[in-house]
CSV table of C-alpha atoms and ligand atoms in Angstrom, one decimal:
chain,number,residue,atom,x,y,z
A,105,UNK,CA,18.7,3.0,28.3
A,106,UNK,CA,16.1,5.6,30.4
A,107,UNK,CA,12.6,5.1,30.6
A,108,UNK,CA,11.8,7.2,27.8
A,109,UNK,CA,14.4,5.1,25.1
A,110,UNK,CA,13.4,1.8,26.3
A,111,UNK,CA,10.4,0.5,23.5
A,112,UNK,CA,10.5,3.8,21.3
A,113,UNK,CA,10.6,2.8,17.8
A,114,UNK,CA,13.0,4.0,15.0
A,115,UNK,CA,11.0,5.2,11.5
A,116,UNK,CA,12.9,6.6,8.9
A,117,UNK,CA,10.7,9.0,6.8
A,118,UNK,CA,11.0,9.6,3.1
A,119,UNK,CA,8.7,12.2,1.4
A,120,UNK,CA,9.9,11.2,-2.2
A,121,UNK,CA,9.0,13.4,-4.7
A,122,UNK,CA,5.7,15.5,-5.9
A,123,UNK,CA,3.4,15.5,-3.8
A,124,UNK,CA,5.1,12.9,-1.1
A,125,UNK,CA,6.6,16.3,-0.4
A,126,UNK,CA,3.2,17.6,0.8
A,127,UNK,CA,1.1,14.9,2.4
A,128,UNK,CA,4.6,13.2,4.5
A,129,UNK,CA,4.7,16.5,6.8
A,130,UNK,CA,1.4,16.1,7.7
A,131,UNK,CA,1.0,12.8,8.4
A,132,UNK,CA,4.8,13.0,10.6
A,133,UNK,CA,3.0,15.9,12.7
A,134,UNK,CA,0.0,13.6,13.3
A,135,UNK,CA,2.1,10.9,14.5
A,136,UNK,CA,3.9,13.5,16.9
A,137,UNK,CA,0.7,14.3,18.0
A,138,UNK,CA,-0.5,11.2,18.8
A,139,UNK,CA,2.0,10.9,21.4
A,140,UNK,CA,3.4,7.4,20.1
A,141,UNK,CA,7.3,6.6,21.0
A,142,UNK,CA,8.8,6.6,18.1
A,143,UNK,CA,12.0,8.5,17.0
A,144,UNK,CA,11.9,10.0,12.7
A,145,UNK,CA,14.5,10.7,11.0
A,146,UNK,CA,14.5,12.6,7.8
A,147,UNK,CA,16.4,10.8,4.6
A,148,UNK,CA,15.6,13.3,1.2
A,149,UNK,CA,16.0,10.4,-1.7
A,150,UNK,CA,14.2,11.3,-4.2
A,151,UNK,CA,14.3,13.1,-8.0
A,152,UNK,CA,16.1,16.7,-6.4
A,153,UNK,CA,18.9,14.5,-4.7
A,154,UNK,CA,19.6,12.4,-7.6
A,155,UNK,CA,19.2,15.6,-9.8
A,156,UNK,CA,21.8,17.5,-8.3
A,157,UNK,CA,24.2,14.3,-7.0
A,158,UNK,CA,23.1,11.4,-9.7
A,159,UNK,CA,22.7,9.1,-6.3
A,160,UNK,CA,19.5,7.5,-6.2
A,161,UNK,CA,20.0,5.3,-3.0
A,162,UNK,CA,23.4,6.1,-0.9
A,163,UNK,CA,25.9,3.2,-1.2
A,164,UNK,CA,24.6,0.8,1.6
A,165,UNK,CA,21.6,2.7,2.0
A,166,UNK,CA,19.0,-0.4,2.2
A,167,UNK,CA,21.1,-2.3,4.7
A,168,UNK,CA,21.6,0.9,6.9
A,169,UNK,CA,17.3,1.0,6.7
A,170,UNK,CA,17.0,-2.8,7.6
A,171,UNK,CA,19.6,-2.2,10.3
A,172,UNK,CA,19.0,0.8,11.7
A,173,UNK,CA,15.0,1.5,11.8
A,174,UNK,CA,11.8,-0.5,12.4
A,175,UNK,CA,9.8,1.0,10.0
A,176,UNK,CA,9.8,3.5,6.9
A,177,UNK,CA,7.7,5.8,5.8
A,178,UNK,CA,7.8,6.8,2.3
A,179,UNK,CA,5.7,9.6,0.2
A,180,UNK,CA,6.0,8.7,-3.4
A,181,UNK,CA,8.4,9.2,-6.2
A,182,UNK,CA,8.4,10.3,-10.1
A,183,UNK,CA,8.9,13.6,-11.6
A,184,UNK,CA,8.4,14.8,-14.8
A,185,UNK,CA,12.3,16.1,-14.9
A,186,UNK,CA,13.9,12.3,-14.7
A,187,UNK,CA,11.9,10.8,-17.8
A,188,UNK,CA,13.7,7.2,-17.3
A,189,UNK,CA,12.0,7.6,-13.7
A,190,UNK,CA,15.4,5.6,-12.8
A,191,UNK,CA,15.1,7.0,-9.2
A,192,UNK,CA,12.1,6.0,-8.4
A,193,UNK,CA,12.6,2.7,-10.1
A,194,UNK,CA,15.9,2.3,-7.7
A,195,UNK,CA,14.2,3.6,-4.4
A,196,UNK,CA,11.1,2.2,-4.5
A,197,UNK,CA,11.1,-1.0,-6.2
A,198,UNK,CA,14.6,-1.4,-4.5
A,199,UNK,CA,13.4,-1.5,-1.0
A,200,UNK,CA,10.4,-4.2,-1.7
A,201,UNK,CA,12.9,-6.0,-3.8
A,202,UNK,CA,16.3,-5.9,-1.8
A,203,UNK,CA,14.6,-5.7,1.1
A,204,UNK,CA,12.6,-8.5,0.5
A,205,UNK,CA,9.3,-7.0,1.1
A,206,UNK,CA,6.8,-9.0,-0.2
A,207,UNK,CA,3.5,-9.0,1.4
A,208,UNK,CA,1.8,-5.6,0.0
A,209,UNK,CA,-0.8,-5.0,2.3
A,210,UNK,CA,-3.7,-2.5,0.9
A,211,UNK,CA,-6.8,-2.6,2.9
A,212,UNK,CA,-9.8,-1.3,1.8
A,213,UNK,CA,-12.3,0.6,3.9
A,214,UNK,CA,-15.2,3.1,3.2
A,215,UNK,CA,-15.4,5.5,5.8
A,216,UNK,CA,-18.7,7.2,5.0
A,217,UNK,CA,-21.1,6.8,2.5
A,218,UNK,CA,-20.6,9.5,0.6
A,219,UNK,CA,-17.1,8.8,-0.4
A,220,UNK,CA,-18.5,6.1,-3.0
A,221,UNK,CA,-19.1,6.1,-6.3
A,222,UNK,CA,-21.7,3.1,-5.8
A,223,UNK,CA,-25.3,4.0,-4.7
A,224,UNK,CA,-27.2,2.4,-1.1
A,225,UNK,CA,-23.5,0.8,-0.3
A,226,UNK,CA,-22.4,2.0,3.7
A,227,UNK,CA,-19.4,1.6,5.5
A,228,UNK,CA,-20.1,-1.4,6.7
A,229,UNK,CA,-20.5,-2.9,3.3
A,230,UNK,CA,-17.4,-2.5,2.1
A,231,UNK,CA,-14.3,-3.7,4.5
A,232,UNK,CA,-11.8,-6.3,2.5
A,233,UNK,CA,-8.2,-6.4,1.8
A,234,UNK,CA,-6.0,-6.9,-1.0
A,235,UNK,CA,-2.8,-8.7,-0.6
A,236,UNK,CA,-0.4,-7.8,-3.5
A,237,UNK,CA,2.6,-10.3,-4.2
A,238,UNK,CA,5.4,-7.9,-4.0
A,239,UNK,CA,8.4,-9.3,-5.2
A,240,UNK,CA,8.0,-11.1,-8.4
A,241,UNK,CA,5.5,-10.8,-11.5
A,242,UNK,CA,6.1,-8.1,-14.2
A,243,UNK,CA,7.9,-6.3,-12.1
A,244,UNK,CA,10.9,-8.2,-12.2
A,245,UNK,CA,11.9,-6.2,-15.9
A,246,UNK,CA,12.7,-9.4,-17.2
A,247,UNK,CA,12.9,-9.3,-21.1
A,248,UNK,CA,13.8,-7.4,-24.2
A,249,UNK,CA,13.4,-5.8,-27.1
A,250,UNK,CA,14.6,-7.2,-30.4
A,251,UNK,CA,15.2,-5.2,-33.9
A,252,UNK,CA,13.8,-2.3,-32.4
A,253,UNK,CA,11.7,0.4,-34.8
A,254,UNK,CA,11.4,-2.0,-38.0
A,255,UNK,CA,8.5,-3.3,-38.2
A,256,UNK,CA,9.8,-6.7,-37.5
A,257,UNK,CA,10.4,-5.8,-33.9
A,258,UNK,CA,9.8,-8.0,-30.9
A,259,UNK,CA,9.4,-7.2,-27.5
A,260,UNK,CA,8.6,-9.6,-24.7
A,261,UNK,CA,8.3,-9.4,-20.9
A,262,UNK,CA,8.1,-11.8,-18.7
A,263,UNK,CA,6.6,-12.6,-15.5
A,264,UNK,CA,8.9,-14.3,-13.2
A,265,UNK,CA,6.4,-16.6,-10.4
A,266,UNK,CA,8.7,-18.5,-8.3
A,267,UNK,CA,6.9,-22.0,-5.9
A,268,UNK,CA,8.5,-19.9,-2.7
A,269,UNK,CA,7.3,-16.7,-3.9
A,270,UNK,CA,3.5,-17.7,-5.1
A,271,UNK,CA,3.1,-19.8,-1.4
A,272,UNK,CA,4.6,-17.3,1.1
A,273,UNK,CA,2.2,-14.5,0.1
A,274,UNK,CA,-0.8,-17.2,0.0
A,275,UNK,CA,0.1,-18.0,3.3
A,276,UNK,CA,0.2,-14.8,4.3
A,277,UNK,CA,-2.9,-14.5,3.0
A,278,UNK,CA,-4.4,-17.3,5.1
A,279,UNK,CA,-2.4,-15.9,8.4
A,280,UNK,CA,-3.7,-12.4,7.5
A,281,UNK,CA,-7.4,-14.0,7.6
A,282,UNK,CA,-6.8,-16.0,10.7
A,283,UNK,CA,-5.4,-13.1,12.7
A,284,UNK,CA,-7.6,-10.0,11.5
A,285,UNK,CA,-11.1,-9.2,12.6
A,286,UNK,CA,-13.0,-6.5,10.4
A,287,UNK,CA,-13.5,-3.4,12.0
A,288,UNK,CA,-17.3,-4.1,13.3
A,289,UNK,CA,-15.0,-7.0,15.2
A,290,UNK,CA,-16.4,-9.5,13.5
A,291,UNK,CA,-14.0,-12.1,12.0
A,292,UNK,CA,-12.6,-12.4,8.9
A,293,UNK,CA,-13.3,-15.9,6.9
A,294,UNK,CA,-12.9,-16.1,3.6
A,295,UNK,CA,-9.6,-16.2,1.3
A,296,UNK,CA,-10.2,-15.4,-2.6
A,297,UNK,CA,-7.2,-16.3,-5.1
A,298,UNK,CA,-7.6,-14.1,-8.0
A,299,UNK,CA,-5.5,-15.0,-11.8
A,300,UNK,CA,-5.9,-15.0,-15.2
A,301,UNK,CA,-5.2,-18.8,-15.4
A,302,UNK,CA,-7.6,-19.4,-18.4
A,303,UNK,CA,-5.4,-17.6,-20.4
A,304,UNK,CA,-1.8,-17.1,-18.4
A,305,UNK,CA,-1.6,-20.8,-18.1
A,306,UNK,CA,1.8,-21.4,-16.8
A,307,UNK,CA,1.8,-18.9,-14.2
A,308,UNK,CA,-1.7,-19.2,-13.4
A,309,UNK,CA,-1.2,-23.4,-12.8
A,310,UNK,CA,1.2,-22.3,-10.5
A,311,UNK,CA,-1.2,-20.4,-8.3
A,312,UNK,CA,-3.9,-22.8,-9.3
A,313,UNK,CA,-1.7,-25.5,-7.5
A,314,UNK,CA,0.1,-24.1,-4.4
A,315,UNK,CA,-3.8,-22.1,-3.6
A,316,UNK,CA,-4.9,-25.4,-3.2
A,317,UNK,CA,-2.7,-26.9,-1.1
A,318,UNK,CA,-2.2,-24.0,1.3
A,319,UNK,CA,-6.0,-23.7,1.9
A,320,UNK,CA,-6.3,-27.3,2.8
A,321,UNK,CA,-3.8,-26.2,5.9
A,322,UNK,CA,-6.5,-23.9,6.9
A,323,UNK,CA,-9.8,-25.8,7.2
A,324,UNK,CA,-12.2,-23.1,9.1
A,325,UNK,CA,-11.5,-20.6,6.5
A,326,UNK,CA,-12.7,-20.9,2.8
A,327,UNK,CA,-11.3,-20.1,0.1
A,328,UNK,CA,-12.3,-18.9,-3.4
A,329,UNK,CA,-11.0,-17.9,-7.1
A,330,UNK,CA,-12.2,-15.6,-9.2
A,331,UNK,CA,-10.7,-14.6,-12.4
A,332,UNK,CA,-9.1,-11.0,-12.5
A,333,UNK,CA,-11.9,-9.9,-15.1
A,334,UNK,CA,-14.8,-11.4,-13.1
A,335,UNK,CA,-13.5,-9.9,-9.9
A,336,UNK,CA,-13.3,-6.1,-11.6
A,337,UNK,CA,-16.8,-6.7,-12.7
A,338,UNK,CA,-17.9,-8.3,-8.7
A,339,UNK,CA,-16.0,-5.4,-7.0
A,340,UNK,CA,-18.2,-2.8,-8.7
A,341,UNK,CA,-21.6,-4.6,-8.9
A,342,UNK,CA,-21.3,-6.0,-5.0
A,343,UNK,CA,-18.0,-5.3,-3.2
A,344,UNK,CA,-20.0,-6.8,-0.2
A,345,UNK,CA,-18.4,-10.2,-0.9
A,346,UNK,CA,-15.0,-9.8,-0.8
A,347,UNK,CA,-12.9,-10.1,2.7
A,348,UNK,CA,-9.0,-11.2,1.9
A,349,UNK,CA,-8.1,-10.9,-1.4
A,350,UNK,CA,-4.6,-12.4,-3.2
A,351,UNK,CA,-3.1,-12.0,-5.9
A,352,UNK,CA,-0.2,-11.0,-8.0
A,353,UNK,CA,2.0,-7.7,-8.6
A,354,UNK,CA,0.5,-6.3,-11.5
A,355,UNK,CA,-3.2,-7.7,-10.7
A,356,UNK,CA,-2.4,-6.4,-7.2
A,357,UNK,CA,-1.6,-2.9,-8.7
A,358,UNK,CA,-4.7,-2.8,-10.9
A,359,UNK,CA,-7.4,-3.7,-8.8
A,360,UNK,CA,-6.0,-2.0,-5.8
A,361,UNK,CA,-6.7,1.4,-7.8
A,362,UNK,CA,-10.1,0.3,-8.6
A,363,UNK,CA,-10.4,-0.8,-5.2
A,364,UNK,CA,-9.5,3.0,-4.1
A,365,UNK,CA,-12.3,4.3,-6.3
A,366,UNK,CA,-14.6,2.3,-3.6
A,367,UNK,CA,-13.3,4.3,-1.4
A,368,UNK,CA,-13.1,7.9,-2.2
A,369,UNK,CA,-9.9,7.7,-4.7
A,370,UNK,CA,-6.2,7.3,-4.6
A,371,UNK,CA,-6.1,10.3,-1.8
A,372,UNK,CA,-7.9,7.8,0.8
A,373,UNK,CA,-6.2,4.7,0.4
A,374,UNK,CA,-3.1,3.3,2.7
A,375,UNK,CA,-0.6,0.4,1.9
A,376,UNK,CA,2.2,-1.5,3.7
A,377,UNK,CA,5.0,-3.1,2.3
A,378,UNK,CA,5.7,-5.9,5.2
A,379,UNK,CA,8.2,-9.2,5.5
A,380,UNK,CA,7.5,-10.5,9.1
A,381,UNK,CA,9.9,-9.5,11.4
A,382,UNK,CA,12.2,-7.1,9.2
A,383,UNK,CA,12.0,-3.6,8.6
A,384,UNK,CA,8.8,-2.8,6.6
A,385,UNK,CA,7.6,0.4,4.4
A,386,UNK,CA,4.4,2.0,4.9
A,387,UNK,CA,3.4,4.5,1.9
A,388,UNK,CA,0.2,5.5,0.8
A,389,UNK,CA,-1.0,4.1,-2.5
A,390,UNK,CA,-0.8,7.2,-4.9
A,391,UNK,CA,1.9,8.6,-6.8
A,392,UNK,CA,3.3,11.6,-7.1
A,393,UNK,CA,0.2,13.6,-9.1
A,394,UNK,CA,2.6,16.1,-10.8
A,395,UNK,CA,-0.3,17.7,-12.0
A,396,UNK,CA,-1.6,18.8,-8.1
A,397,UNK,CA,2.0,18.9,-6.9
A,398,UNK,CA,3.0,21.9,-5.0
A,399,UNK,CA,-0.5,23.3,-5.1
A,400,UNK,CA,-1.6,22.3,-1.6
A,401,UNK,CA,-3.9,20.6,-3.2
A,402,UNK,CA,-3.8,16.6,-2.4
A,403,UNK,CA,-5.4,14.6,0.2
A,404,UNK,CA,-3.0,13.9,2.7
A,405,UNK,CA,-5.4,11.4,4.4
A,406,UNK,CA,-4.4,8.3,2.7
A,407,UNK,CA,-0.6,9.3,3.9
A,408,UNK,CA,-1.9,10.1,7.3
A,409,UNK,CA,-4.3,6.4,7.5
A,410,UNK,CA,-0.7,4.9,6.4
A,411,UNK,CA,1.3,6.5,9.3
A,412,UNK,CA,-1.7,4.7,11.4
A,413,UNK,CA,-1.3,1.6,9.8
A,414,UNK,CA,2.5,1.6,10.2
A,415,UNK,CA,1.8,2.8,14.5
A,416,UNK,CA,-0.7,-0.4,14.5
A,417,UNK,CA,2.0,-2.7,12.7
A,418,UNK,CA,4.4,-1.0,15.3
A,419,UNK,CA,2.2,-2.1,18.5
A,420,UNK,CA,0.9,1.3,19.0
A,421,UNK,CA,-2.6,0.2,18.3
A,422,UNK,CA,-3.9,2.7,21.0
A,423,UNK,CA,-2.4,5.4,18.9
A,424,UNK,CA,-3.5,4.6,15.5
A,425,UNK,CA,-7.0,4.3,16.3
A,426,UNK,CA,-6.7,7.6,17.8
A,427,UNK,CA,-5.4,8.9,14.2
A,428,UNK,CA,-8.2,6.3,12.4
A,429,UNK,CA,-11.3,8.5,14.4
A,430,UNK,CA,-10.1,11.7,13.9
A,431,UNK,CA,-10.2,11.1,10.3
A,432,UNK,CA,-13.4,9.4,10.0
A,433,UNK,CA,-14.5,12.2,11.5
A,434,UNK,CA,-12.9,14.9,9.8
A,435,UNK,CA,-14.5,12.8,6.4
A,436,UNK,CA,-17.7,13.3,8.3
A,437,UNK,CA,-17.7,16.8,8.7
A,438,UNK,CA,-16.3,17.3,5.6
A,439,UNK,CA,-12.9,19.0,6.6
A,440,UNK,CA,-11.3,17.7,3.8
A,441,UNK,CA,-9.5,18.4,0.9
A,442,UNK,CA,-11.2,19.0,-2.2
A,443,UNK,CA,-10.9,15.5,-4.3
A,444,UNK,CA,-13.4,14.0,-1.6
A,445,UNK,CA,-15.7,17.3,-1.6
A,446,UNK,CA,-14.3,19.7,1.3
A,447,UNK,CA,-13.3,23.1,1.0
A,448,UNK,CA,-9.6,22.7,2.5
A,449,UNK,CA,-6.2,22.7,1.4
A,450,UNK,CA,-3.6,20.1,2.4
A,451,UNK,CA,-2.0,21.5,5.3
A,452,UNK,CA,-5.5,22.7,6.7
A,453,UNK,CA,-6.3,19.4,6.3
A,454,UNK,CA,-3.7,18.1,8.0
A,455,UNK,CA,-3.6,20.7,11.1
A,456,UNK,CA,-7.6,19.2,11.6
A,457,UNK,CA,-6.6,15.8,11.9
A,458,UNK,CA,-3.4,17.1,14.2
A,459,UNK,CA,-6.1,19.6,16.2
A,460,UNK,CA,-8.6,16.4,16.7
A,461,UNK,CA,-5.6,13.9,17.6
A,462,UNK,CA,-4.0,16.0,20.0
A,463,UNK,CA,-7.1,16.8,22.1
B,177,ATP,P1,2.1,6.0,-10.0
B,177,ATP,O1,2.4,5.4,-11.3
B,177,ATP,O2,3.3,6.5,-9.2
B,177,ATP,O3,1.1,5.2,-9.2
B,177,ATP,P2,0.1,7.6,-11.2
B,177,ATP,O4,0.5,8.5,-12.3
B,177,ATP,O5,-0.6,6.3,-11.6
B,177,ATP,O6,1.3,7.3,-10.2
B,177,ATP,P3,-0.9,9.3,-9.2
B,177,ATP,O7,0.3,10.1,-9.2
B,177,ATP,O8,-1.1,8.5,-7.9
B,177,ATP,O9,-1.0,8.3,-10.4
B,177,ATP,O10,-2.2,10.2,-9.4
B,177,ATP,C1,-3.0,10.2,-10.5
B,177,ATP,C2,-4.0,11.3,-10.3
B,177,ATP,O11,-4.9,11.0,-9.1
B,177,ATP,C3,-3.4,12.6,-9.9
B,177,ATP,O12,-3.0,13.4,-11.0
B,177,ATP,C4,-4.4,13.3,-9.1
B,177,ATP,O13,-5.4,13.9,-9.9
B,177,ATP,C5,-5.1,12.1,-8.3
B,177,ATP,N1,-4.5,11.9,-7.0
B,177,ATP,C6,-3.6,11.0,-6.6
B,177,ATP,N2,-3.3,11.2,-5.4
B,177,ATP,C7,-4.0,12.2,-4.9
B,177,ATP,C8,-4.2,12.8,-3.6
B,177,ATP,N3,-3.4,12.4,-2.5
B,177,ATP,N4,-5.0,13.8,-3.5
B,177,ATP,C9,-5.8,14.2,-4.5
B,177,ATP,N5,-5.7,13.7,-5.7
B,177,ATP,C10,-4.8,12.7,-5.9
């Protein structure tokens, strides 16, 4: 292997659908600016391919990403055309699922001021992380419907919460807490459980149980519960207090959207989809927007602060800060798009943050 091979990571890149379409290219030439060693390779799953081929993921396809590539990054998928929204079901939910991805990271940072809805809150105030069970929950489409359309009918979904499931992404949690620092460099310390186990008792003693016994493992950091409710309420009236937060796939989903709203909306916020050690997905936290798509409309920052986030994951910390400061800055001088109050389109956007990272 030469020089140049030796170290350079493998990321396979999947725009998706919508607006994936739009942001992906500009946070790929970002990363090619940045001058990290990594080799991308385009893979175009997604509504069009399944459209014209009815393949959602090629035969082997998640195997061939765990084997061949050390990271993904994906864009987003759902269109309007593909109603079931089958495709996106099987790509997306397919690779945290078969690939066994369950630690969703979503951190959540303000970069300035003026990005959040809340009045007298700064940067500094608001610097926490959500860690989303991945895996399990809802999600797992267990259930049924019974004598559908009479009024008699039944439906009932269940939400799967396995003892190996609940305590690997606790633990996470905890290791995630131990091993971060916030971005002032001071270090994190505080782990918050968050259920509904007042009223989802089952489930909720579950968490209730294994939170309690993990956190005794981890004596010099504390650790807290709030009930889901409670903690929408907290995260609006003081999102000062919060530092790790855990919890489970639909909670995860809900608050992490609220969570964005902190920060400047679903444009500005990044996620990873990790397992320690195995391939992991990086993708930003909105969806497709069919109603923006195509427009050069969207904010391809969050995509951009997710190709960072996968470089950091990657080792390439040296890199992604790079990519971090030239979009705090480009928030600063308001070269952004025009969700978060700049006058630019998505590519302009993008070309700034290339511009900045490049010099
Ligand atoms: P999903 O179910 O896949 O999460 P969703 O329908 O909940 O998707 P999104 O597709 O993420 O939601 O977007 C909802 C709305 O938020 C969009 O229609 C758009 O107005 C806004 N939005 C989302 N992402 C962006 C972005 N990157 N830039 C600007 N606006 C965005």
């Amino acid at each position: 292997m030469d020089q140049q091979n030796s170290g350079r990571k493998r990321i396979a890149v999947i725009p998706g659908d919508g607006i994936g379409q739009e942001v992906i290219p500009q946070a790929v030439k970002v990363i090619q600016a940045s001058g990290a060693n990594v080799a991308l390779t385009d893979f175009d799953w997604g509504a069009d391919h399944y459209l014209r081929d009815g393949v959602t993921v090629p035969t082997g396809g998640f195997a061939m990403l765990a084997r061949d590539f050390d990271a993904i990054l994906v864009g987003a998928f759902g269109d309007p055309r593909v109603k079931t929204n089958i495709h996106a079901k099987e790509i997306l939910l397919g690779m945290r699922f078969k690939m066994d991805l369950y630690a969703n990271v979503r951190p959540v940072r303000l970069l300035d001021a003026a990005l959040c809805p809340l009045k007298d809150v700064e940067p500094k105030d608001i610097d926490f992380v959500v860690l989303r069970e991945n895996t399990e929950g809802v999600y797992t489409d267990g259930g049924g419907v019974f004598k559908q359309g009479t009024p008699d009918e039944i439906a009932i979904q269940e939400d799967i919460n396995t003892r190996k499931g609940v305590e690997r992404i606790i633990r996470y949690a905890f290791e995630y807490c131990r091993s971060h620092s916030k971005l002032d460099g001071s270090p994190r310390s505080n782990v918050l459980m968050c259920d509904k186990s007042n009223a989802m008792t089952h489930a909720g003693g579950l968490w209730q149980r294994v939170f309690k016994e993990v956190s005794g493992e981890y004596s010099q950091i504390t650790a807290q519960h709030m009930y889901v409710d409670a903690l929408c309420m907290q995260m609006i009236r003081d999102p000062r207090q919060f530092d790790v937060i855990v919890t489970n796939n639909m909670f995860g989903d809900i608050i992490t959207d609220l969570a964005a709203g902190l920060q400047g909306g679903l444009g500005m916020a990044a996620s990873g989809n990790i397992h320690p050690g195995k391939t992991s997905m990086f993708e930003p936290v909105h969806g497709s927007a069919p109603p923006i798509a195509g427009k050069n409309l969207a904010n391809p920052f969050g995509a951009i602060l997710t190709a960072a986030m996968m470089l950091r994951h990657l080792g390439s910390a040296r890199e992604a800060d790079k990519i971090e400061a030239a979009v705090l800055e480009a928030v600063r001088l308001k070269k952004t798009t025009q969700d978060i109050g700049g006058p630019l389109g998505t590519r302009e956007a993008g070309e700034w943050v290339v511009e900045k990272v490049r010099r």
